[in-house]
Tab-separated table of C-alpha atoms and ligand atoms in Angstrom:
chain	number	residue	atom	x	y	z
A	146	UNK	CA	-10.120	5.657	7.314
A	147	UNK	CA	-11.724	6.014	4.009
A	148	UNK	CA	-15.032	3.881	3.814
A	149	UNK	CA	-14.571	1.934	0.351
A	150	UNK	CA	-17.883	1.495	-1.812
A	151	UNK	CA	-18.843	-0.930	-4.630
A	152	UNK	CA	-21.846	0.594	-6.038
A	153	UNK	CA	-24.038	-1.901	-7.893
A	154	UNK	CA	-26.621	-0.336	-10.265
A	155	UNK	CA	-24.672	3.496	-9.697
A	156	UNK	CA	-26.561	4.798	-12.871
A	157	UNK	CA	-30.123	4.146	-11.129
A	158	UNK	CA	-31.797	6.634	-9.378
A	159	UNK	CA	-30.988	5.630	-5.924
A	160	UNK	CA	-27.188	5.177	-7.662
A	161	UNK	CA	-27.500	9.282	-7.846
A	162	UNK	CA	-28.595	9.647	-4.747
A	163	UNK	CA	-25.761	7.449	-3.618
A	164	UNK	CA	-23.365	9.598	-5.138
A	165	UNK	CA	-25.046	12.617	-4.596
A	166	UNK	CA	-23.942	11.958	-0.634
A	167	UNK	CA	-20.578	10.490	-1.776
A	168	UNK	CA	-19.630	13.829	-3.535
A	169	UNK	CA	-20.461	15.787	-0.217
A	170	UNK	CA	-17.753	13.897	2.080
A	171	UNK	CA	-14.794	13.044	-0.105
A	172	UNK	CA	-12.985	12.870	3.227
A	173	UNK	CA	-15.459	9.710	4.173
A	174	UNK	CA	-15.866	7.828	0.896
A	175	UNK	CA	-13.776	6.381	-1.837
A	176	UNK	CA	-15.602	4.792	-4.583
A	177	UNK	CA	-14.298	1.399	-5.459
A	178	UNK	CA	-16.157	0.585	-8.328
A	179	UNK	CA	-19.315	1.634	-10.339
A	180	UNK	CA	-21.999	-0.772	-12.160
A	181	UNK	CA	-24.527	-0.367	-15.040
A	182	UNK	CA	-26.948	-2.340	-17.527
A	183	UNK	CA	-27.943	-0.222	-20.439
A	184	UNK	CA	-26.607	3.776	-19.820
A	185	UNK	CA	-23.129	3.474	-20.481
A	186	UNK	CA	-22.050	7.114	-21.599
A	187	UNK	CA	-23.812	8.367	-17.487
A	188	UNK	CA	-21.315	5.112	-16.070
A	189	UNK	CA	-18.773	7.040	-18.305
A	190	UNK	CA	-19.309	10.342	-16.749
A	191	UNK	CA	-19.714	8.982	-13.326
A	192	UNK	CA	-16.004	6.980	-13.731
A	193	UNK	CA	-14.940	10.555	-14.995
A	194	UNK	CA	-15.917	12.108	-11.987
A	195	UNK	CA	-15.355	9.432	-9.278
A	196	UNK	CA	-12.345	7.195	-10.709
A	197	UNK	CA	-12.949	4.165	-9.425
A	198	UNK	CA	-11.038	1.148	-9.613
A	199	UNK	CA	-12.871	-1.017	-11.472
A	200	UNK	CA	-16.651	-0.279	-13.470
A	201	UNK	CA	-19.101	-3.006	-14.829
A	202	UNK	CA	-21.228	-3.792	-17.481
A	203	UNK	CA	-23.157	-6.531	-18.538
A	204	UNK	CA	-22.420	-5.978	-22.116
A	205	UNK	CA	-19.027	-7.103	-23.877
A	206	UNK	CA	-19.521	-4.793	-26.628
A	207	UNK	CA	-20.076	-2.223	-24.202
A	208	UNK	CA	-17.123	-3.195	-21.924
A	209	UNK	CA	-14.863	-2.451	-24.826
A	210	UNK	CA	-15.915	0.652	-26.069
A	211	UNK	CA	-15.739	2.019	-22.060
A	212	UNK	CA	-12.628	0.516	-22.350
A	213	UNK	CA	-11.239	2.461	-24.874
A	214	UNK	CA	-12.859	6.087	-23.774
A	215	UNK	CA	-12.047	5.619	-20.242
A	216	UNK	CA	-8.118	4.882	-21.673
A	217	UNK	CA	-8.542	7.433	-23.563
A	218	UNK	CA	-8.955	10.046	-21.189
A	219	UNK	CA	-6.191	8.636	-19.149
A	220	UNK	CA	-7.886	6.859	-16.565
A	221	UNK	CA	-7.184	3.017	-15.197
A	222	UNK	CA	-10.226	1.755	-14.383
A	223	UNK	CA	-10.657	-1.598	-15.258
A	224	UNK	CA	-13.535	-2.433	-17.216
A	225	UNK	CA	-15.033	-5.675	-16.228
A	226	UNK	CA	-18.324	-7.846	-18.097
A	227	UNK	CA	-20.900	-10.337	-17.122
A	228	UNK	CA	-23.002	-11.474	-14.142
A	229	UNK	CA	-19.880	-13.359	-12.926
A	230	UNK	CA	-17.281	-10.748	-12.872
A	231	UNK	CA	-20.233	-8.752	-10.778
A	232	UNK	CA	-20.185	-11.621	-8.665
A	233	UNK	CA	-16.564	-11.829	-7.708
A	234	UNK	CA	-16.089	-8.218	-7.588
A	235	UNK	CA	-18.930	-8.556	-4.475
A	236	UNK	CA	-16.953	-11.333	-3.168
A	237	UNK	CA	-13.464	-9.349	-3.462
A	238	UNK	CA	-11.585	-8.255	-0.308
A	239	UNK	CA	-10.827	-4.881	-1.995
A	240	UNK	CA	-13.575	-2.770	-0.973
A	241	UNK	CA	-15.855	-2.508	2.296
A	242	UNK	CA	-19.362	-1.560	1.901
A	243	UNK	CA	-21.427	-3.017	-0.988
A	244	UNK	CA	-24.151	-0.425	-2.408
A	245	UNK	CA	-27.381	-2.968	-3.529
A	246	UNK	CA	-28.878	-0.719	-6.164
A	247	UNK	CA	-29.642	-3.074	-9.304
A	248	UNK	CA	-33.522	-3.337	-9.852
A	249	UNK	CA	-34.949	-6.973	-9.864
A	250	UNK	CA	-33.634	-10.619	-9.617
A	251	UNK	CA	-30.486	-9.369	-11.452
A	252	UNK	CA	-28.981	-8.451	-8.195
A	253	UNK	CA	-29.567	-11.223	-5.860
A	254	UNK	CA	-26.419	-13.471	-6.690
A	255	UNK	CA	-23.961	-10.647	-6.174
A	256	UNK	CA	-25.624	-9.070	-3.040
A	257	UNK	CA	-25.633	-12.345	-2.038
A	258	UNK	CA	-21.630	-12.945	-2.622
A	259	UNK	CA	-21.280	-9.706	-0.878
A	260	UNK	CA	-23.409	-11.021	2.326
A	261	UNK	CA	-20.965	-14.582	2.017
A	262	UNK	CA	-17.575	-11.981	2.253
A	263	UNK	CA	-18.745	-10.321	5.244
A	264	UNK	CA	-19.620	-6.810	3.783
A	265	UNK	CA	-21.473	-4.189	5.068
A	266	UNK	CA	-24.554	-3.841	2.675
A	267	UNK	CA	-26.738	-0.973	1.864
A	268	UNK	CA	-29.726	-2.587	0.850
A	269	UNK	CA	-31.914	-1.119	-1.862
A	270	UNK	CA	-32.665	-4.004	-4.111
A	271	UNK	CA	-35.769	-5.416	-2.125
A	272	UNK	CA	-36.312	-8.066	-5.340
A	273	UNK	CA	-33.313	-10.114	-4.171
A	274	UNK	CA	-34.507	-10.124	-0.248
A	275	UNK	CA	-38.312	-11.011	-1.099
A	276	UNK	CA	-36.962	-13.785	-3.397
A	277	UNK	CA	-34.657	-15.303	-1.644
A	278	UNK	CA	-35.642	-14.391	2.404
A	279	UNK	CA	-34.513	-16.978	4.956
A	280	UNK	CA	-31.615	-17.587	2.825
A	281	UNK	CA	-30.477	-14.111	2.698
A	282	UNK	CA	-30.643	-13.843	6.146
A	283	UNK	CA	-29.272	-16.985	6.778
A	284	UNK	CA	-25.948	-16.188	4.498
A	285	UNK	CA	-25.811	-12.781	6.093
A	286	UNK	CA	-25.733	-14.358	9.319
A	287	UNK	CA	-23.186	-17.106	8.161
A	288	UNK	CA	-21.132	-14.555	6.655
A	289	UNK	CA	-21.186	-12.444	9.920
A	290	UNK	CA	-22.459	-9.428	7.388
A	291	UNK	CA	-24.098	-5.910	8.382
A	292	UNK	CA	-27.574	-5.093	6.239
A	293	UNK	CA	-28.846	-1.588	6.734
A	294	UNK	CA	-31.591	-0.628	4.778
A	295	UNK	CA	-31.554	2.169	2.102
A	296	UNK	CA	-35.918	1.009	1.316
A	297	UNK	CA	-36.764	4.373	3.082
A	298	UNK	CA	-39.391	2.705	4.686
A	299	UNK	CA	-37.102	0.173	6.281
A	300	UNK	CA	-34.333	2.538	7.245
A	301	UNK	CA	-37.178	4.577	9.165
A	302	UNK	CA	-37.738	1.381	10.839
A	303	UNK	CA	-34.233	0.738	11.549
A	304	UNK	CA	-33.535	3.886	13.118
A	305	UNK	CA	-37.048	3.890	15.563
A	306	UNK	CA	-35.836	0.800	16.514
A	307	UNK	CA	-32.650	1.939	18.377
A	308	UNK	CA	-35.422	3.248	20.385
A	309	UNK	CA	-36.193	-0.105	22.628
A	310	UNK	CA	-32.777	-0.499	22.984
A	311	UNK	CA	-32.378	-4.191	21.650
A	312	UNK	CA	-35.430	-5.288	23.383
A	313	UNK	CA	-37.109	-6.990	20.854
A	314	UNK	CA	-39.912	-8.253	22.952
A	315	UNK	CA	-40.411	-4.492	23.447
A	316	UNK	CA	-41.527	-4.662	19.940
A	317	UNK	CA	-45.376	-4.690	19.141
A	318	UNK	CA	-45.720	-4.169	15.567
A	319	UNK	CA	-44.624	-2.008	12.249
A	320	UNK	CA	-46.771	0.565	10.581
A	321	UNK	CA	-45.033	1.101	6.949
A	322	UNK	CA	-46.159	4.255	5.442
A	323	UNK	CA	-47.101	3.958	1.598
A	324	UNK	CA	-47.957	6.952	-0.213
A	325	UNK	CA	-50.998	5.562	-2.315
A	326	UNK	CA	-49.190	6.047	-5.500
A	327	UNK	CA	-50.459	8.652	-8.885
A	328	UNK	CA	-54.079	6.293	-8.662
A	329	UNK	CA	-54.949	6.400	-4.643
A	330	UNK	CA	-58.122	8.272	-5.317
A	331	UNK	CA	-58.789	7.123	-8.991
A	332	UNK	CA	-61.849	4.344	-9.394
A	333	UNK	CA	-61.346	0.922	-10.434
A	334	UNK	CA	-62.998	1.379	-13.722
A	335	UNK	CA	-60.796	4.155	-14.613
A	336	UNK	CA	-57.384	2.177	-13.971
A	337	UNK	CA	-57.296	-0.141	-17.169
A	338	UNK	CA	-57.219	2.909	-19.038
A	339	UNK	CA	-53.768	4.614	-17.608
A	340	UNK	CA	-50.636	5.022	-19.661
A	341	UNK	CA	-46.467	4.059	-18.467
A	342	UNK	CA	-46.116	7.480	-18.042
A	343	UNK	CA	-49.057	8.209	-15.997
A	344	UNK	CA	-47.878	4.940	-13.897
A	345	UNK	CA	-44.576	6.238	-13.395
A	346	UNK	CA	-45.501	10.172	-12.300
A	347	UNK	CA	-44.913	9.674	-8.543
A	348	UNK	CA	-46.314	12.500	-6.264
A	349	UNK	CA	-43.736	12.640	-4.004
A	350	UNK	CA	-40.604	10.332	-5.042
A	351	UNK	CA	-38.531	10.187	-8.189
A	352	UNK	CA	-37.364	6.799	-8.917
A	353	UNK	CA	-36.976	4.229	-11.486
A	354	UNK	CA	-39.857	3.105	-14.022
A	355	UNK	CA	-40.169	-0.534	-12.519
A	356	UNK	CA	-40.053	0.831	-8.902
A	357	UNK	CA	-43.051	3.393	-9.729
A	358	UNK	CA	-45.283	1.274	-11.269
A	359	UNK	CA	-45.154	-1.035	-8.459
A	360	UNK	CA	-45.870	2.050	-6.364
A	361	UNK	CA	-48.879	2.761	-8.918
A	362	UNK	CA	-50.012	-1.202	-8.192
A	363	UNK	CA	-49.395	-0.919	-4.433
A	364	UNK	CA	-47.451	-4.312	-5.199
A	365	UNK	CA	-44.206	-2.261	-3.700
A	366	UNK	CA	-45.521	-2.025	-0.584
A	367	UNK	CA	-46.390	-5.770	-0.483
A	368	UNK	CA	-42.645	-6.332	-1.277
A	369	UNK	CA	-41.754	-4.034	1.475
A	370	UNK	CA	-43.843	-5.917	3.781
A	371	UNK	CA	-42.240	-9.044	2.526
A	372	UNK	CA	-39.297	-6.904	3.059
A	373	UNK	CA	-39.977	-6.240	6.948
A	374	UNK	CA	-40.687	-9.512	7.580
A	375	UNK	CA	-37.132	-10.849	6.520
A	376	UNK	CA	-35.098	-7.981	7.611
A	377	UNK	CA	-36.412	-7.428	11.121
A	378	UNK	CA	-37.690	-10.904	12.031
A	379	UNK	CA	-41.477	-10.143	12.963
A	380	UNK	CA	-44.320	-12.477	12.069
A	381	UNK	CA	-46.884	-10.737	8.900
A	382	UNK	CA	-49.760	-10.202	11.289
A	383	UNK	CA	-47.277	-7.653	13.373
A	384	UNK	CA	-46.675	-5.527	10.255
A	385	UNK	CA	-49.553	-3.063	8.911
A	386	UNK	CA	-49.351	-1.148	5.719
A	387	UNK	CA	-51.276	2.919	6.030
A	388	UNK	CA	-51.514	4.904	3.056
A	389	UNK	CA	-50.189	8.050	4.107
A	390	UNK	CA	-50.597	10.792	1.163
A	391	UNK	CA	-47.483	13.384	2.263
A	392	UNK	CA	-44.872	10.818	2.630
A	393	UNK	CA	-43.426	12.598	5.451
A	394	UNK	CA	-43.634	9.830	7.724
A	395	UNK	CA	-41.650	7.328	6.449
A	396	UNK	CA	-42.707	4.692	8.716
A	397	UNK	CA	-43.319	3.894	12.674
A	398	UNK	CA	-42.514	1.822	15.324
A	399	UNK	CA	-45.447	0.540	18.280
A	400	UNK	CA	-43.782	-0.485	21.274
A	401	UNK	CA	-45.518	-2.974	23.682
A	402	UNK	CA	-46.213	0.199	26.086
A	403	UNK	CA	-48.241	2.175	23.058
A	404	UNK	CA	-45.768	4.415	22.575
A	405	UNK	CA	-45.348	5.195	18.617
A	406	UNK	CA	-41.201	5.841	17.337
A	407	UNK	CA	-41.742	7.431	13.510
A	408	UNK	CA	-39.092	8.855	11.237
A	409	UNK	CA	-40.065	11.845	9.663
A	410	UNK	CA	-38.499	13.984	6.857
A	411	UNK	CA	-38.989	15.640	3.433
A	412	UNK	CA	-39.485	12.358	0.768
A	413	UNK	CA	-35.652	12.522	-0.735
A	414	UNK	CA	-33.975	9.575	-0.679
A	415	UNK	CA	-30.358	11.289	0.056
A	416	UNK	CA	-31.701	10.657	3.953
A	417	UNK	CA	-31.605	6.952	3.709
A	418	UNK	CA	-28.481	7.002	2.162
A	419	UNK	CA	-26.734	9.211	4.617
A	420	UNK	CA	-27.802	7.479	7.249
A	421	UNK	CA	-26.619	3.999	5.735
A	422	UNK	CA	-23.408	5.411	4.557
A	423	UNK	CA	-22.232	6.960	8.090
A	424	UNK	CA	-23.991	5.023	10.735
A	425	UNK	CA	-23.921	4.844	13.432
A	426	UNK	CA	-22.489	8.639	12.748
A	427	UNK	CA	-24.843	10.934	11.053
A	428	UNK	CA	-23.567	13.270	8.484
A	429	UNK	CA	-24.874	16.029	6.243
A	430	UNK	CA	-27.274	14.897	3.189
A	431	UNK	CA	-28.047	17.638	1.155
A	432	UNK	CA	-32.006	17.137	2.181
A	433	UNK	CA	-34.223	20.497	2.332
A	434	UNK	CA	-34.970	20.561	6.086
A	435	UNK	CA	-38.309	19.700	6.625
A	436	UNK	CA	-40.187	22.820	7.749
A	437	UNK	CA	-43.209	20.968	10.215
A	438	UNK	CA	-44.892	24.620	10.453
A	439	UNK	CA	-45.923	24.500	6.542
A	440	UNK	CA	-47.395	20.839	6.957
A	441	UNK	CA	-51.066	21.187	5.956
A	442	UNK	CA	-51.370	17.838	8.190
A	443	UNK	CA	-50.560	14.113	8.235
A	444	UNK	CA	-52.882	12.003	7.477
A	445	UNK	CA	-53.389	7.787	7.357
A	446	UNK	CA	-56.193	5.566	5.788
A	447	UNK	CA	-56.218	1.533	5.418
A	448	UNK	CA	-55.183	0.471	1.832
A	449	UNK	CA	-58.105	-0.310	-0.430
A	450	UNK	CA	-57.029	-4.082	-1.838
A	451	UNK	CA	-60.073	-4.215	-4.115
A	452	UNK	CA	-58.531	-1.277	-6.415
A	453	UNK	CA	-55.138	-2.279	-5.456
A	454	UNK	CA	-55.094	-6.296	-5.829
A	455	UNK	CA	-51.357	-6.385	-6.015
A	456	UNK	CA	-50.774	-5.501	-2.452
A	457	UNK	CA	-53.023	-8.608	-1.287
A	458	UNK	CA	-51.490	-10.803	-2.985
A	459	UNK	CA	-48.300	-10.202	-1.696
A	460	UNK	CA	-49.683	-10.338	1.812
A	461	UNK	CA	-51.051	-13.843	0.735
A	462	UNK	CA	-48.033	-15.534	-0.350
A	463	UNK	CA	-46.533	-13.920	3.035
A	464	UNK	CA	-49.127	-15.777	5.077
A	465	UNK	CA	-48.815	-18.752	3.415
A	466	UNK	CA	-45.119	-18.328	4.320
A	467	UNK	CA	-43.493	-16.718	1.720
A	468	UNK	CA	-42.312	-19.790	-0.468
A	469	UNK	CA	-44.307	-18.758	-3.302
A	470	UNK	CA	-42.027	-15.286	-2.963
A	471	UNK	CA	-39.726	-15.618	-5.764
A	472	UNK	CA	-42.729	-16.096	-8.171
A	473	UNK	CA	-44.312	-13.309	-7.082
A	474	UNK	CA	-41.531	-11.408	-7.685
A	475	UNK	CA	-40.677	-12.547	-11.242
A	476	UNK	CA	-44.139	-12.128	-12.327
A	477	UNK	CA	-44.653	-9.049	-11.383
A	478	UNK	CA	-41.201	-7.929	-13.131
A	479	UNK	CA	-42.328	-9.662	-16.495
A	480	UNK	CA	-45.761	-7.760	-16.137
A	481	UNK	CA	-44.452	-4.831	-15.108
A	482	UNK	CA	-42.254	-4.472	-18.294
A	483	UNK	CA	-44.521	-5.769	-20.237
A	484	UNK	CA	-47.119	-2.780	-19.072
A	485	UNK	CA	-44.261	-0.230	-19.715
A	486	UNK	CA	-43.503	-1.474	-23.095
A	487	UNK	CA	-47.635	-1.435	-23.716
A	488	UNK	CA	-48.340	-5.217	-24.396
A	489	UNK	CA	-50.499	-5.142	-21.289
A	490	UNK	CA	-52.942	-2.634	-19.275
A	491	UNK	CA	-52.412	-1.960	-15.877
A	492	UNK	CA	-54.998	-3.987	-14.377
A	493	UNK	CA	-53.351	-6.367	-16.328
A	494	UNK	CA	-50.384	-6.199	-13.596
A	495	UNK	CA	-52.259	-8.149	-11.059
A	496	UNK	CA	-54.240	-10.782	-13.464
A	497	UNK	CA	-50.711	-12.259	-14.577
A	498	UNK	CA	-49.469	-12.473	-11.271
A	499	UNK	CA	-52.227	-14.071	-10.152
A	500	UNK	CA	-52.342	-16.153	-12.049
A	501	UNK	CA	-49.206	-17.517	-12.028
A	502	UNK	CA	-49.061	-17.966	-8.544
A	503	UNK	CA	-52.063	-19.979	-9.279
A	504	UNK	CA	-50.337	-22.458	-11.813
A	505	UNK	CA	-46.404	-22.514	-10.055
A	506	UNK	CA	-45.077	-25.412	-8.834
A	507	UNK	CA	-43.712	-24.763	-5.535
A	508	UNK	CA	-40.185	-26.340	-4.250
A	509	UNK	CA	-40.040	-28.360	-1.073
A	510	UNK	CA	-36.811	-26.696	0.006
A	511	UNK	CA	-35.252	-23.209	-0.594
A	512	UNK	CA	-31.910	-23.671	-1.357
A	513	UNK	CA	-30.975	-21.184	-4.142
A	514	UNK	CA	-31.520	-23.697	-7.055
A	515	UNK	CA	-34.811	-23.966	-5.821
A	516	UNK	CA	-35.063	-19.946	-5.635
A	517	UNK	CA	-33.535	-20.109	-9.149
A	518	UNK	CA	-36.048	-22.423	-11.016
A	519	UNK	CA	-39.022	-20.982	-9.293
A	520	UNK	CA	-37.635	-17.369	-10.695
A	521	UNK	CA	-37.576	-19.203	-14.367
A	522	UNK	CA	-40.697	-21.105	-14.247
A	523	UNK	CA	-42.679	-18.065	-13.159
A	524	UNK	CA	-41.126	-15.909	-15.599
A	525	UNK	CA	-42.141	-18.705	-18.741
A	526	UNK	CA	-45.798	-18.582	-16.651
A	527	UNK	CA	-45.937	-14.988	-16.638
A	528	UNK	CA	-44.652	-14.324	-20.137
A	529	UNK	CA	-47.669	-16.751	-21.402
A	530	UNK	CA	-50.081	-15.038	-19.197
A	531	UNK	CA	-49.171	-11.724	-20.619
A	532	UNK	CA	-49.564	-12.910	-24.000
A	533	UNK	CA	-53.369	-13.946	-23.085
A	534	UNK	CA	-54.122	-10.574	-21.564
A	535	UNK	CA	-52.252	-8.662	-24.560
A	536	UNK	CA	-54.896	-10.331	-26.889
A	537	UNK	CA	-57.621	-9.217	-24.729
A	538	UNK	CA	-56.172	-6.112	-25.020
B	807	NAD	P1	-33.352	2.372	-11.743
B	807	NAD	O1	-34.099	1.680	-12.825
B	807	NAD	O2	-33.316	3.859	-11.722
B	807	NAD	O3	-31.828	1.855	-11.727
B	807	NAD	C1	-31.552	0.488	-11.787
B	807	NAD	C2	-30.059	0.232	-11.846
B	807	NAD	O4	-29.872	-1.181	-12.002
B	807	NAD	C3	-29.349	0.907	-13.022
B	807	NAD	O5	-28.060	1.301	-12.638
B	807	NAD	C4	-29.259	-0.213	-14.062
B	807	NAD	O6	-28.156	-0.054	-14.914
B	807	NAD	C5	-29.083	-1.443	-13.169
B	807	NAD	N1	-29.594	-2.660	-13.797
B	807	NAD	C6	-30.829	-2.865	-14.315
B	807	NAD	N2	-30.937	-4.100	-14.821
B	807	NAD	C7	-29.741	-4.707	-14.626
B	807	NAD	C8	-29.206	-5.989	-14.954
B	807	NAD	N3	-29.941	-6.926	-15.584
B	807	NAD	N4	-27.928	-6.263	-14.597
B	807	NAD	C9	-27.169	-5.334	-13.968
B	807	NAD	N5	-27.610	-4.112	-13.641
B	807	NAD	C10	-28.881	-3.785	-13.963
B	807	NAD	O7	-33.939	1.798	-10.373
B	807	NAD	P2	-33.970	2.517	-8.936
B	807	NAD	O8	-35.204	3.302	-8.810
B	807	NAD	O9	-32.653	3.166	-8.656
B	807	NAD	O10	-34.137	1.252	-7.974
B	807	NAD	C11	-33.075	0.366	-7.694
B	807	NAD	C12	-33.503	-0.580	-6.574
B	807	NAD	O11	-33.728	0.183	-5.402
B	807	NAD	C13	-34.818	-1.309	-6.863
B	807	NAD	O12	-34.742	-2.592	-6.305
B	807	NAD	C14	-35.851	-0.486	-6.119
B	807	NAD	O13	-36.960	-1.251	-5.694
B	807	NAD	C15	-35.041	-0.020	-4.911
B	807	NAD	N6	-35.504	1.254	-4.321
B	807	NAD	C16	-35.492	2.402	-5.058
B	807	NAD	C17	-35.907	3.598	-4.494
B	807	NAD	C18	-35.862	4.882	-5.261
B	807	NAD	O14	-36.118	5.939	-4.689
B	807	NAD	N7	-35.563	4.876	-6.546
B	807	NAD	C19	-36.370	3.609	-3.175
B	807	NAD	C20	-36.374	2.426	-2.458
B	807	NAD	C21	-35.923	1.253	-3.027
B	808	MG	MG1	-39.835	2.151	-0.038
């Protein structure tokens, strides 16, 4: 039987990688439908290529012209617009396994219509878990769903944890692997000074612009630990962060008995994917195999979060219990655009999101209103903050 995929954010960079595997096993996969924001003529090519039943944009003017070309070239895909008709496309009994691969808040109400249908979901989109957490979960659970990880990290998890069996109490703690980012060595001084570009020149990964500047800030791996928390049910103080430079461990499991699981492989994100798309089967990726004889060695250090505030604060709104989560998230997406369109330095990052964790007004419940207006009013915090520090600029 042909596993049928609704790929949410396909022109991304984990959308390639997604496709990447697709393209491999045409006897496995059937694409469903496609989504993008802003790169319409690569959804174009990609419909070209995959013909999918339906594609989405968030544009109408957009929607008509890929319309038209997609008619043109004889192909009935069915263009669709708007954060709704992503919404009920999730929620649509005409497809199997949901692909989670829009960047930020902007994919949390359809991953979560998906998770209310039942789907199996490939999780990329760790924005909409670390906003919304116990409600996720709890609407995954509700809707009798299946999350597997595509956060490389989290999949490495995922898979060393097959290795106690289902005996969670066999559990001790998580070590997620970060690599440090383009600045692990640099001093603080020298960080107000670095450029988008410089930001976004990951050592080892090749992602998307937001994605590597939260790498840069270390605030990714906060999310991730946010992440872990949600997606495998273990208190904060039982998940540690390492920087490990090679990214070749992708992350570990301690068992009660001190025995260490890790996941290793070369830093390509086609693994993940492979693994999500076939499991519990494995299949072939495409991945260089990872030769451990040309290793020069693996090595681990404690995160520094004096250089890297970003990463503590994260770990503070988790030990406060995560309420404040959805702030931290919005602010850091409104600084983190406004670093990469230059209205802000980089040490800027942290200041705004500090900040307006400082000055939120947190919810007494976490219904997804509540989620919803916290996302807003951080965002109006965040966008004044970023004004201040763009004057001190
Ligand atoms: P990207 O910027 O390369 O792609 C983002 C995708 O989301 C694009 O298809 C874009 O069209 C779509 N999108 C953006 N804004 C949208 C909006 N408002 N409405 C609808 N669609 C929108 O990002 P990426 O690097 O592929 O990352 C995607 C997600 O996966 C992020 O949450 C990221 O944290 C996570 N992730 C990425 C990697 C990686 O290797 N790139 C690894 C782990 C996790
Ligand atoms: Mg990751």
């Amino acid at each position: 039987m042909l596993q049928r995929l609704l790929v949410l954010g396909s022109t991304g960079s984990v959308g390639d990688s997604i496709l990447d595997v697709v393209a491999r096993h045409p006897d496995r996969f059937l694409v469903h439908g496609l989504s993008a924001h802003r790169r319409v003529d690569k959804l174009y090519q990609q419909c070209l290529r995959f013909r999918p039943a339906i594609a989405l944009v968030t544009e109408p003017q957009h929607a008509i012209e890929l319309q038209a070309h997609l008619l043109a070239a004889g192909l009935a895909t069915e263009v669709l617009c708007g954060e709704d008709a992503l919404c009920e496309a999730a929620r649509a009994c005409d497809y199997d396994t949901l692909v989670a691969a829009i960047v930020g808040a902007a994919g949390l109400l359809p991953t979560l219509g998906a998770a209310q249908a039942g789907k199996k979901i490939l999780l990329a989109n760790k924005e909409a878990l670390v906003m919304s957490g116990a409600l996720f979960m709890d609407t995954v659970a509700q809707g009798n769903a299946t999350v597997i990880p595509l956060d490389s990290e989290h999949n490495a998890i995922f898979q060393c944890l097959q290795g106690c069996a289902g005996d969670r109490d066999g559990v001790e703690r998580l070590i997620l692997t970060a690599s440090g980012g383009p600045f692990r060595t640099r001093s603080l001084e020298s960080l107000a000074g670095v450029t988008p570009d410089q930001a976004c020149a990951h050592p080892n990964w090749s992602m998307g612009r937001k994605i590597s500047v939260d790498c840069a800030t270390l605030m990714n791996k906060g999310l991730e630990v946010i992440e872990a928390h949600w997606l495998f049910n273990l208190p904060a103080q039982r998940i540690q962060a390492l920087i490990h430079p090679q990214s070749v461990v992708h992350s570990m499991v301690v068992m009660r008995d001190q025995s260490v699981l890790a996941q290793l492989g070369n830093p390509d994100m086609r693994m993940p994917v492979a693994h999500a798309l076939a499991y519990p089967q494995r299949i072939e990726s495409g991945v260089e195999p990872l030769d451990l004889t040309r290793l020069a060695g693996l090595t681990f250090e404690h995160p520094d979060v004096q250089r890297f505030p970003c990463l503590g604060l994260a770990l503070q709104v988790l030990a406060e219990g995560g309420q404040a989560s959805a702030a931290l998230n919005a602010a850091n997406e409104v600084a983190v655009e406004a670093f990469l369109g230059r209205r802000i330095r980089f040490t800027h990052i942290a200041q705004v999101v500090e900040q307006t964790l400082q000055r939120i007004d947190l919810p007494g419940h976490a219904g997804l209103e509540a989620i919803l207006g916290l996302d807003h009013q951080a965002r109006q915090l965040a966008r004044e903050q970023v004004r201040v520090c763009g004057a001190q600029a």
